[in-house]
GROMACS .gro file of N, CA and C in nm:
model
  534
    1MET      N    1   0.085  -0.117   0.000
    1MET     CA    2   0.000   0.000   0.000
    1MET      C    3   0.089   0.123   0.000
    2PHE      N    4   0.059   0.216  -0.089
    2PHE     CA    5   0.138   0.338  -0.099
    2PHE      C    6   0.061   0.453  -0.040
    3LEU      N    7   0.127   0.527   0.048
    3LEU     CA    8   0.064   0.644   0.109
    3LEU      C    9   0.100   0.767   0.028
    4LYS      N   10   0.008   0.857   0.022
    4LYS     CA   11   0.037   0.983  -0.044
    4LYS      C   12   0.138   1.058   0.040
    5PRO      N   13   0.214   1.147  -0.018
    5PRO     CA   14   0.321   1.216   0.056
    5PRO      C   15   0.272   1.288   0.182
    6TYR      N   16   0.157   1.352   0.178
    6TYR     CA   17   0.111   1.424   0.298
    6TYR      C   18   0.067   1.325   0.406
    7ALA      N   19   0.010   1.211   0.369
    7ALA     CA   20  -0.030   1.109   0.466
    7ALA      C   21   0.094   1.047   0.530
    8ARG      N   22   0.198   1.024   0.449
    8ARG     CA   23   0.323   0.970   0.501
    8ARG      C   24   0.385   1.068   0.600
    9SER      N   25   0.381   1.197   0.569
    9SER     CA   26   0.433   1.299   0.660
    9SER      C   27   0.354   1.303   0.790
   10LEU      N   28   0.223   1.285   0.779
   10LEU     CA   29   0.137   1.283   0.898
   10LEU      C   30   0.172   1.165   0.989
   11VAL      N   31   0.196   1.047   0.931
   11VAL     CA   32   0.233   0.929   1.008
   11VAL      C   33   0.368   0.951   1.078
   12VAL      N   34   0.464   1.009   1.008
   12VAL     CA   35   0.596   1.037   1.066
   12VAL      C   36   0.582   1.138   1.180
   13ALA      N   37   0.503   1.243   1.160
   13ALA     CA   38   0.484   1.344   1.264
   13ALA      C   39   0.416   1.285   1.387
   14ALA      N   40   0.317   1.200   1.367
   14ALA     CA   41   0.248   1.137   1.480
   14ALA      C   42   0.343   1.044   1.555
   15SER      N   43   0.426   0.971   1.482
   15SER     CA   44   0.523   0.883   1.546
   15SER      C   45   0.622   0.962   1.630
   16LEU      N   46   0.669   1.074   1.577
   16LEU     CA   47   0.762   1.159   1.652
   16LEU      C   48   0.696   1.217   1.776
   17ALA      N   49   0.569   1.254   1.765
   17ALA     CA   50   0.498   1.308   1.881
   17ALA      C   51   0.485   1.202   1.991
   18VAL      N   52   0.457   1.078   1.953
   18VAL     CA   53   0.446   0.970   2.050
   18VAL      C   54   0.582   0.946   2.116
   19LEU      N   55   0.688   0.942   2.038
   19LEU     CA   56   0.821   0.921   2.094
   19LEU      C   57   0.862   1.036   2.185
   20ALA      N   58   0.828   1.157   2.149
   20ALA     CA   59   0.863   1.272   2.232
   20ALA      C   60   0.790   1.265   2.366
   21GLY      N   61   0.669   1.214   2.365
   21GLY     CA   62   0.594   1.200   2.490
   21GLY      C   63   0.653   1.095   2.582
   22CYS      N   64   0.729   1.001   2.527
   22CYS     CA   65   0.789   0.895   2.607
   22CYS      C   66   0.927   0.931   2.658
   23SER      N   67   0.987   1.035   2.605
   23SER     CA   68   1.125   1.066   2.644
   23SER      C   69   1.130   1.124   2.785
   24SER      N   70   1.244   1.106   2.849
   24SER     CA   71   1.259   1.160   2.985
   24SER      C   72   1.315   1.301   2.977
   25THR      N   73   1.306   1.371   3.089
   25THR     CA   74   1.355   1.508   3.093
   25THR      C   75   1.501   1.514   3.131
   26GLY      N   76   1.562   1.399   3.160
   26GLY     CA   77   1.703   1.398   3.198
   26GLY      C   78   1.724   1.418   3.346
   27GLY      N   79   1.616   1.445   3.420
   27GLY     CA   80   1.627   1.463   3.564
   27GLY      C   81   1.643   1.329   3.632
   28THR      N   82   1.676   1.332   3.759
   28THR     CA   83   1.689   1.209   3.834
   28THR      C   84   1.584   1.203   3.942
   29GLN      N   85   1.546   1.083   3.973
   29GLN     CA   86   1.456   1.062   4.085
   29GLN      C   87   1.540   1.031   4.206
   30ASP      N   88   1.493   1.073   4.323
   30ASP     CA   89   1.568   1.049   4.446
   30ASP      C   90   1.541   0.907   4.493
   31GLY      N   91   1.609   0.813   4.429
   31GLY     CA   92   1.597   0.674   4.468
   31GLY      C   93   1.734   0.613   4.483
   32SER      N   94   1.832   0.695   4.509
   32SER     CA   95   1.968   0.648   4.516
   32SER      C   96   1.997   0.585   4.651
   33MET      N   97   2.106   0.509   4.654
   33MET     CA   98   2.147   0.445   4.778
   33MET      C   99   2.209   0.550   4.869
   34ASP      N  100   2.193   0.533   5.001
   34ASP     CA  101   2.243   0.632   5.094
   34ASP      C  102   2.374   0.592   5.160
   35GLY      N  103   2.441   0.491   5.107
   35GLY     CA  104   2.569   0.451   5.162
   35GLY      C  105   2.557   0.340   5.264
   36SER      N  106   2.444   0.324   5.327
   36SER     CA  107   2.428   0.217   5.425
   36SER      C  108   2.356   0.098   5.364
   37GLY      N  109   2.334   0.104   5.232
   37GLY     CA  110   2.268  -0.007   5.165
   37GLY      C  111   2.117   0.006   5.165
   38THR      N  112   2.065   0.122   5.200
   38THR     CA  113   1.921   0.140   5.199
   38THR      C  114   1.884   0.230   5.085
   39ALA      N  115   1.779   0.196   5.017
   39ALA     CA  116   1.737   0.275   4.903
   39ALA      C  117   1.625   0.368   4.944
   40GLY      N  118   1.628   0.487   4.887
   40GLY     CA  119   1.519   0.582   4.912
   40GLY      C  120   1.396   0.534   4.840
   41GLY      N  121   1.284   0.538   4.905
   41GLY     CA  122   1.169   0.481   4.840
   41GLY      C  123   1.040   0.552   4.865
   42ALA      N  124   1.027   0.629   4.971
   42ALA     CA  125   0.899   0.693   4.998
   42ALA      C  126   0.895   0.821   4.917
   43GLY      N  127   0.812   0.824   4.815
   43GLY     CA  128   0.810   0.941   4.729
   43GLY      C  129   0.669   0.990   4.708
   44THR      N  130   0.659   1.114   4.669
   44THR     CA  131   0.530   1.169   4.633
   44THR      C  132   0.540   1.216   4.490
   45GLY      N  133   0.437   1.197   4.414
   45GLY     CA  134   0.442   1.236   4.274
   45GLY      C  135   0.324   1.322   4.238
   46THR      N  136   0.337   1.392   4.126
   46THR     CA  137   0.228   1.471   4.073
   46THR      C  138   0.177   1.396   3.952
   47ALA      N  139   0.052   1.361   3.953
   47ALA     CA  140  -0.005   1.278   3.847
   47ALA      C  141   0.014   1.343   3.712
   48GLY      N  142   0.067   1.265   3.619
   48GLY     CA  143   0.077   1.310   3.482
   48GLY      C  144   0.199   1.395   3.451
   49THR      N  145   0.274   1.441   3.550
   49THR     CA  146   0.387   1.527   3.520
   49THR      C  147   0.518   1.453   3.517
   50GLY      N  148   0.524   1.335   3.577
   50GLY     CA  149   0.649   1.261   3.580
   50GLY      C  150   0.746   1.313   3.682
   51GLN      N  151   0.705   1.411   3.762
   51GLN     CA  152   0.795   1.466   3.862
   51GLN      C  153   0.777   1.391   3.992
   52VAL      N  154   0.888   1.355   4.053
   52VAL     CA  155   0.884   1.281   4.177
   52VAL      C  156   0.977   1.347   4.276
   53SER      N  157   0.928   1.365   4.397
   53SER     CA  158   1.017   1.408   4.503
   53SER      C  159   1.016   1.298   4.606
   54GLY      N  160   1.132   1.254   4.649
   54GLY     CA  161   1.138   1.139   4.737
   54GLY      C  162   1.212   1.169   4.865
   55THR      N  163   1.181   1.089   4.966
   55THR     CA  164   1.257   1.092   5.089
   55THR      C  165   1.298   0.951   5.118
   56GLY      N  166   1.423   0.930   5.146
   56GLY     CA  167   1.475   0.797   5.172
   56GLY      C  168   1.428   0.743   5.305
   57VAL      N  169   1.410   0.613   5.311
   57VAL     CA  170   1.376   0.548   5.436
   57VAL      C  171   1.506   0.491   5.490
   58ASN      N  172   1.570   0.565   5.580
   58ASN     CA  173   1.701   0.524   5.628
   58ASN      C  174   1.713   0.532   5.778
   59GLY      N  175   1.605   0.516   5.848
   59GLY     CA  176   1.611   0.519   5.992
   59GLY      C  177   1.542   0.640   6.050
   60SER      N  178   1.513   0.738   5.969
   60SER     CA  179   1.444   0.857   6.021
   60SER      C  180   1.348   0.911   5.917
   61GLY      N  181   1.291   0.824   5.834
   61GLY     CA  182   1.207   0.869   5.724
   61GLY      C  183   1.060   0.844   5.747
   62ALA      N  184   0.988   0.833   5.636
   62ALA     CA  185   0.843   0.823   5.639
   62ALA      C  186   0.797   0.693   5.703
   63GLY      N  187   0.683   0.700   5.769
   63GLY     CA  188   0.621   0.582   5.824
   63GLY      C  189   0.681   0.534   5.954
   64GLN      N  190   0.764   0.613   6.017
   64GLN     CA  191   0.828   0.570   6.140
   64GLN      C  192   0.770   0.642   6.259
   65MET      N  193   0.769   0.573   6.369
   65MET     CA  194   0.726   0.633   6.494
   65MET      C  195   0.836   0.727   6.541
   66ALA      N  196   0.800   0.827   6.618
   66ALA     CA  197   0.899   0.922   6.669
   66ALA      C  198   1.003   0.847   6.752
   67GLY      N  199   1.129   0.871   6.722
   67GLY     CA  200   1.237   0.811   6.797
   67GLY      C  201   1.274   0.670   6.753
   68ALA      N  202   1.197   0.608   6.663
   68ALA     CA  203   1.228   0.473   6.619
   68ALA      C  204   1.340   0.476   6.516
   69GLN      N  205   1.435   0.388   6.532
   69GLN     CA  206   1.547   0.379   6.439
   69GLN      C  207   1.567   0.234   6.398
   70ILE      N  208   1.608   0.216   6.274
   70ILE     CA  209   1.640   0.082   6.227
   70ILE      C  210   1.758   0.031   6.310
   71PRO      N  211   1.749  -0.090   6.362
   71PRO     CA  212   1.861  -0.143   6.441
   71PRO      C  213   1.992  -0.143   6.362
   72GLN      N  214   2.102  -0.116   6.431
   72GLN     CA  215   2.231  -0.106   6.364
   72GLN      C  216   2.280  -0.240   6.309
   73GLY      N  217   2.265  -0.347   6.385
   73GLY     CA  218   2.308  -0.478   6.337
   73GLY      C  219   2.217  -0.527   6.227
   74ARG      N  220   2.273  -0.563   6.114
   74ARG     CA  221   2.190  -0.603   6.000
   74ARG      C  222   2.217  -0.747   5.956
   75THR      N  223   2.311  -0.816   6.021
   75THR     CA  224   2.350  -0.949   5.975
   75THR      C  225   2.348  -1.048   6.090
   76ILE      N  226   2.289  -1.164   6.066
   76ILE     CA  227   2.298  -1.273   6.163
   76ILE      C  228   2.364  -1.392   6.093
   77TYR      N  229   2.436  -1.473   6.169
   77TYR     CA  230   2.515  -1.582   6.113
   77TYR      C  231   2.460  -1.717   6.157
   78PHE      N  232   2.487  -1.819   6.076
   78PHE     CA  233   2.434  -1.953   6.097
   78PHE      C  234   2.547  -2.054   6.104
   79ASP      N  235   2.516  -2.167   6.167
   79ASP     CA  236   2.609  -2.280   6.169
   79ASP      C  237   2.607  -2.349   6.034
   80TYR      N  238   2.707  -2.432   6.010
   80TYR     CA  239   2.719  -2.506   5.885
   80TYR      C  240   2.594  -2.590   5.860
   81ASP      N  241   2.538  -2.579   5.740
   81ASP     CA  242   2.424  -2.658   5.694
   81ASP      C  243   2.304  -2.648   5.788
   82SER      N  244   2.284  -2.529   5.846
   82SER     CA  245   2.175  -2.510   5.943
   82SER      C  246   2.095  -2.386   5.907
   83ASP      N  247   1.964  -2.392   5.940
   83ASP     CA  248   1.879  -2.274   5.925
   83ASP      C  249   1.822  -2.232   6.060
   84THR      N  250   1.883  -2.278   6.168
   84THR     CA  251   1.839  -2.245   6.303
   84THR      C  252   1.904  -2.115   6.348
   85ILE      N  253   1.822  -2.021   6.396
   85ILE     CA  254   1.875  -1.893   6.445
   85ILE      C  255   1.950  -1.919   6.575
   86ARG      N  256   2.076  -1.881   6.579
   86ARG     CA  257   2.158  -1.902   6.699
   86ARG      C  258   2.110  -1.809   6.809
   87SER      N  259   2.117  -1.857   6.933
   87SER     CA  260   2.065  -1.781   7.048
   87SER      C  261   2.134  -1.646   7.063
   88GLU      N  262   2.260  -1.636   7.023
   88GLU     CA  263   2.332  -1.509   7.036
   88GLU      C  264   2.276  -1.400   6.944
   89PHE      N  265   2.195  -1.439   6.844
   89PHE     CA  266   2.138  -1.341   6.751
   89PHE      C  267   1.990  -1.314   6.775
   90GLU      N  268   1.929  -1.382   6.873
   90GLU     CA  269   1.787  -1.362   6.899
   90GLU      C  270   1.756  -1.219   6.941
   91SER      N  271   1.842  -1.157   7.020
   91SER     CA  272   1.814  -1.019   7.062
   91SER      C  273   1.819  -0.924   6.943
   92LEU      N  274   1.908  -0.948   6.848
   92LEU     CA  275   1.914  -0.865   6.728
   92LEU      C  276   1.788  -0.882   6.644
   93VAL      N  277   1.744  -1.006   6.626
   93VAL     CA  278   1.622  -1.031   6.549
   93VAL      C  279   1.502  -0.971   6.622
   94ASN      N  280   1.501  -0.980   6.755
   94ASN     CA  281   1.393  -0.918   6.833
   94ASN      C  282   1.390  -0.767   6.814
   95SER      N  283   1.506  -0.703   6.805
   95SER     CA  284   1.507  -0.557   6.786
   95SER      C  285   1.454  -0.521   6.648
   96HIS      N  286   1.482  -0.603   6.547
   96HIS     CA  287   1.424  -0.579   6.414
   96HIS      C  288   1.273  -0.602   6.417
   97ALA      N  289   1.229  -0.703   6.491
   97ALA     CA  290   1.085  -0.730   6.504
   97ALA      C  291   1.016  -0.613   6.572
   98ASP      N  292   1.076  -0.560   6.678
   98ASP     CA  293   1.017  -0.445   6.747
   98ASP      C  294   1.009  -0.324   6.655
   99TYR      N  295   1.116  -0.300   6.578
   99TYR     CA  296   1.117  -0.187   6.485
   99TYR      C  297   1.006  -0.203   6.381
  100LEU      N  298   0.999  -0.321   6.318
  100LEU     CA  299   0.899  -0.342   6.213
  100LEU      C  300   0.757  -0.337   6.268
  101SER      N  301   0.736  -0.390   6.388
  101SER     CA  302   0.602  -0.388   6.449
  101SER      C  303   0.557  -0.246   6.478
  102SER      N  304   0.650  -0.161   6.520
  102SER     CA  305   0.613  -0.023   6.553
  102SER      C  306   0.615   0.069   6.432
  103ASN      N  307   0.658   0.019   6.316
  103ASN     CA  308   0.662   0.097   6.192
  103ASN      C  309   0.595   0.016   6.081
  104PRO      N  310   0.463   0.018   6.076
  104PRO     CA  311   0.392  -0.069   5.981
  104PRO      C  312   0.418  -0.037   5.834
  105ASN      N  313   0.473   0.080   5.804
  105ASN     CA  314   0.504   0.112   5.664
  105ASN      C  315   0.645   0.070   5.625
  106ALA      N  316   0.724   0.024   5.721
  106ALA     CA  317   0.860  -0.020   5.691
  106ALA      C  318   0.855  -0.157   5.623
  107HIS      N  319   0.954  -0.183   5.539
  107HIS     CA  320   0.963  -0.307   5.464
  107HIS      C  321   1.107  -0.356   5.468
  108VAL      N  322   1.127  -0.486   5.484
  108VAL     CA  323   1.261  -0.543   5.488
  108VAL      C  324   1.270  -0.661   5.391
  109VAL      N  325   1.386  -0.673   5.328
  109VAL     CA  326   1.416  -0.789   5.245
  109VAL      C  327   1.518  -0.871   5.323
  110LEU      N  328   1.485  -0.996   5.349
  110LEU     CA  329   1.576  -1.087   5.418
  110LEU      C  330   1.655  -1.162   5.312
  111GLN      N  331   1.786  -1.136   5.306
  111GLN     CA  332   1.872  -1.193   5.204
  111GLN      C  333   1.948  -1.312   5.263
  112GLY      N  334   1.915  -1.433   5.217
  112GLY     CA  335   1.980  -1.554   5.266
  112GLY      C  336   2.104  -1.586   5.186
  113HIS      N  337   2.212  -1.620   5.257
  113HIS     CA  338   2.341  -1.651   5.194
  113HIS      C  339   2.397  -1.781   5.251
  114THR      N  340   2.486  -1.844   5.175
  114THR     CA  341   2.554  -1.966   5.219
  114THR      C  342   2.702  -1.956   5.186
  115ASP      N  343   2.779  -2.052   5.237
  115ASP     CA  344   2.918  -2.061   5.193
  115ASP      C  345   2.921  -2.140   5.062
  116GLU      N  346   3.038  -2.160   5.007
  116GLU     CA  347   3.049  -2.219   4.874
  116GLU      C  348   3.036  -2.371   4.871
  117ARG      N  349   3.033  -2.436   4.985
  117ARG     CA  350   3.024  -2.582   4.988
  117ARG      C  351   2.882  -2.625   4.952
  118GLY      N  352   2.870  -2.727   4.872
  118GLY     CA  353   2.740  -2.776   4.827
  118GLY      C  354   2.712  -2.730   4.685
  119THR      N  355   2.608  -2.788   4.625
  119THR     CA  356   2.573  -2.750   4.488
  119THR      C  357   2.504  -2.615   4.488
  120ARG      N  358   2.500  -2.555   4.372
  120ARG     CA  359   2.435  -2.424   4.358
  120ARG      C  360   2.288  -2.434   4.399
  121GLU      N  361   2.219  -2.537   4.354
  121GLU     CA  362   2.078  -2.555   4.385
  121GLU      C  363   2.055  -2.574   4.534
  122TYR      N  364   2.140  -2.657   4.595
  122TYR     CA  365   2.126  -2.681   4.739
  122TYR      C  366   2.148  -2.552   4.817
  123ASN      N  367   2.248  -2.475   4.777
  123ASN     CA  368   2.279  -2.351   4.849
  123ASN      C  369   2.169  -2.246   4.831
  124LEU      N  370   2.108  -2.239   4.715
  124LEU     CA  371   1.995  -2.148   4.697
  124LEU      C  372   1.879  -2.187   4.789
  125ALA      N  373   1.854  -2.318   4.799
  125ALA     CA  374   1.747  -2.365   4.888
  125ALA      C  375   1.781  -2.339   5.034
  126LEU      N  376   1.908  -2.361   5.073
  126LEU     CA  377   1.950  -2.337   5.211
  126LEU      C  378   1.942  -2.188   5.245
  127GLY      N  379   1.983  -2.101   5.154
  127GLY     CA  380   1.971  -1.957   5.177
  127GLY      C  381   1.826  -1.916   5.195
  128GLU      N  382   1.737  -1.977   5.118
  128GLU     CA  383   1.594  -1.947   5.132
  128GLU      C  384   1.540  -1.999   5.265
  129ARG      N  385   1.585  -2.117   5.306
  129ARG     CA  386   1.541  -2.171   5.436
  129ARG      C  387   1.588  -2.081   5.550
  130ARG      N  388   1.710  -2.030   5.542
  130ARG     CA  389   1.761  -1.942   5.647
  130ARG      C  390   1.680  -1.813   5.654
  131ALA      N  391   1.659  -1.751   5.539
  131ALA     CA  392   1.579  -1.627   5.538
  131ALA      C  393   1.436  -1.656   5.581
  132GLY      N  394   1.382  -1.772   5.542
  132GLY     CA  395   1.247  -1.810   5.583
  132GLY      C  396   1.236  -1.832   5.732
  133ALA      N  397   1.341  -1.886   5.794
  133ALA     CA  398   1.340  -1.905   5.940
  133ALA      C  399   1.334  -1.771   6.011
  134VAL      N  400   1.407  -1.673   5.960
  134VAL     CA  401   1.404  -1.539   6.020
  134VAL      C  402   1.267  -1.476   5.997
  135GLU      N  403   1.210  -1.496   5.878
  135GLU     CA  404   1.076  -1.442   5.849
  135GLU      C  405   0.972  -1.500   5.946
  136ARG      N  406   0.975  -1.631   5.967
  136ARG     CA  407   0.879  -1.693   6.059
  136ARG      C  408   0.897  -1.640   6.201
  137TYR      N  409   1.021  -1.621   6.242
  137TYR     CA  410   1.049  -1.566   6.375
  137TYR      C  411   0.990  -1.426   6.388
  138LEU      N  412   1.010  -1.342   6.285
  138LEU     CA  413   0.955  -1.206   6.286
  138LEU      C  414   0.802  -1.211   6.291
  139ASN      N  415   0.742  -1.301   6.213
  139ASN     CA  416   0.595  -1.313   6.212
  139ASN      C  417   0.542  -1.354   6.349
  140LEU      N  418   0.611  -1.445   6.416
  140LEU     CA  419   0.570  -1.486   6.550
  140LEU      C  420   0.580  -1.371   6.650
  141ARG      N  421   0.668  -1.276   6.622
  141ARG     CA  422   0.685  -1.159   6.709
  141ARG      C  423   0.591  -1.044   6.669
  142GLY      N  424   0.498  -1.068   6.577
  142GLY     CA  425   0.397  -0.969   6.545
  142GLY      C  426   0.421  -0.886   6.420
  143VAL      N  427   0.525  -0.918   6.343
  143VAL     CA  428   0.552  -0.845   6.219
  143VAL      C  429   0.458  -0.896   6.110
  144SER      N  430   0.396  -0.804   6.037
  144SER     CA  431   0.306  -0.841   5.929
  144SER      C  432   0.383  -0.908   5.815
  145PRO      N  433   0.330  -1.017   5.760
  145PRO     CA  434   0.397  -1.082   5.647
  145PRO      C  435   0.416  -0.989   5.528
  146SER      N  436   0.330  -0.888   5.513
  146SER     CA  437   0.343  -0.796   5.400
  146SER      C  438   0.465  -0.704   5.414
  147GLN      N  439   0.525  -0.699   5.532
  147GLN     CA  440   0.643  -0.615   5.553
  147GLN      C  441   0.773  -0.686   5.522
  148VAL      N  442   0.766  -0.816   5.496
  148VAL     CA  443   0.886  -0.897   5.484
  148VAL      C  444   0.890  -0.967   5.349
  149GLU      N  445   1.006  -0.963   5.286
  149GLU     CA  446   1.030  -1.035   5.161
  149GLU      C  447   1.153  -1.121   5.180
  150VAL      N  448   1.150  -1.241   5.126
  150VAL     CA  449   1.261  -1.335   5.139
  150VAL      C  450   1.325  -1.355   5.002
  151VAL      N  451   1.459  -1.349   4.999
  151VAL     CA  452   1.533  -1.376   4.876
  151VAL      C  453   1.656  -1.458   4.914
  152SER      N  454   1.696  -1.549   4.827
  152SER     CA  455   1.815  -1.629   4.851
  152SER      C  456   1.918  -1.601   4.743
  153TYR      N  457   2.040  -1.575   4.786
  153TYR     CA  458   2.151  -1.559   4.693
  153TYR      C  459   2.243  -1.680   4.696
  154GLY      N  460   2.217  -1.775   4.785
  154GLY     CA  461   2.301  -1.893   4.794
  154GLY      C  462   2.446  -1.853   4.815
  155GLU      N  463   2.533  -1.907   4.733
  155GLU     CA  464   2.677  -1.879   4.744
  155GLU      C  465   2.721  -1.765   4.652
  156GLU      N  466   2.627  -1.702   4.581
  156GLU     CA  467   2.659  -1.608   4.474
  156GLU      C  468   2.715  -1.474   4.520
  157ARG      N  469   2.690  -1.432   4.643
  157ARG     CA  470   2.736  -1.302   4.692
  157ARG      C  471   2.810  -1.319   4.824
  158PRO      N  472   2.931  -1.372   4.818
  158PRO     CA  473   3.005  -1.395   4.943
  158PRO      C  474   3.047  -1.265   5.010
  159ALA      N  475   3.044  -1.265   5.143
  159ALA     CA  476   3.094  -1.151   5.220
  159ALA      C  477   3.245  -1.159   5.233
  160ALA      N  478   3.298  -1.281   5.231
  160ALA     CA  479   3.442  -1.303   5.244
  160ALA      C  480   3.486  -1.402   5.138
  161ARG      N  481   3.596  -1.370   5.074
  161ARG     CA  482   3.653  -1.461   4.975
  161ARG      C  483   3.752  -1.552   5.047
  162GLY      N  484   3.759  -1.674   5.004
  162GLY     CA  485   3.852  -1.767   5.065
  162GLY      C  486   3.785  -1.901   5.085
  163SER      N  487   3.868  -2.002   5.099
  163SER     CA  488   3.817  -2.138   5.118
  163SER      C  489   3.864  -2.193   5.252
  164ASN      N  490   3.842  -2.115   5.356
  164ASN     CA  491   3.876  -2.160   5.490
  164ASN      C  492   3.756  -2.138   5.581
  165GLU      N  493   3.761  -2.195   5.701
  165GLU     CA  494   3.645  -2.192   5.790
  165GLU      C  495   3.604  -2.050   5.828
  166ASP      N  496   3.700  -1.958   5.845
  166ASP     CA  497   3.665  -1.819   5.879
  166ASP      C  498   3.582  -1.755   5.768
  167SER      N  499   3.623  -1.775   5.643
  167SER     CA  500   3.547  -1.720   5.530
  167SER      C  501   3.410  -1.786   5.520
  168PHE      N  502   3.407  -1.918   5.536
  168PHE     CA  503   3.280  -1.989   5.529
  168PHE      C  504   3.183  -1.935   5.634
  169ALA      N  505   3.233  -1.914   5.756
  169ALA     CA  506   3.147  -1.868   5.866
  169ALA      C  507   3.090  -1.729   5.837
  170GLN      N  508   3.167  -1.642   5.772
  170GLN     CA  509   3.118  -1.508   5.740
  170GLN      C  510   3.014  -1.510   5.629
  171ASN      N  511   3.016  -1.613   5.547
  171ASN     CA  512   2.924  -1.622   5.434
  171ASN      C  513   2.791  -1.689   5.468
  172ARG      N  514   2.784  -1.761   5.578
  172ARG     CA  515   2.659  -1.827   5.621
  172ARG      C  516   2.578  -1.727   5.700
  173ARG      N  517   2.489  -1.651   5.631
  173ARG     CA  518   2.425  -1.537   5.697
  173ARG      C  519   2.291  -1.503   5.635
  174VAL      N  520   2.216  -1.421   5.710
  174VAL     CA  521   2.097  -1.353   5.658
  174VAL      C  522   2.118  -1.205   5.686
  175VAL      N  523   2.096  -1.124   5.584
  175VAL     CA  524   2.113  -0.978   5.593
  175VAL      C  525   1.976  -0.913   5.590
  176PHE      N  526   1.952  -0.820   5.683
  176PHE     CA  527   1.830  -0.738   5.684
  176PHE      C  528   1.856  -0.618   5.594
  177ALA      N  529   1.786  -0.609   5.482
  177ALA     CA  530   1.804  -0.498   5.388
  177ALA      C  531   1.676  -0.414   5.386
  178TYR      N  532   1.685  -0.293   5.441
  178TYR     CA  533   1.570  -0.202   5.446
  178TYR      C  534   1.571  -0.112   5.325
   0.00000   0.00000   0.00000
């Protein structure tokens, strides 16, 4: 099918108008990391303008009770081939549970990790079991399931490089990522 020259020009102009409507203004949204591994996420937007102003949730942001702060300790460690929370870390998990219970708009991702021993599939499952054990503990302490997300990285993101027991021990962990 052949279009007349003016119809072809109209199609090109309409296509350019659609593409121009999709382009960004080059501005940035305030969703950057704040250095502690927390991403800014509470934002307000103006409908239809594409403009966003955000405030990071980093211990003193939106949805928090006055004086509530995210606990400083963010990592708990596990024994070899275990998903049982060690008693020495129960107080840390309790402090995260207290924070999340008193801040219903707060959200945490529990990142499960393992050392390099075992198959990739087994380690992904073990990392998920570890993060799931922490999630169940938080839920028993009154944290809403909607506030918690579980992810497993298995052996893919080691905290320590090396093939010795010290490195392995540092890699068997769950990290609280707000």
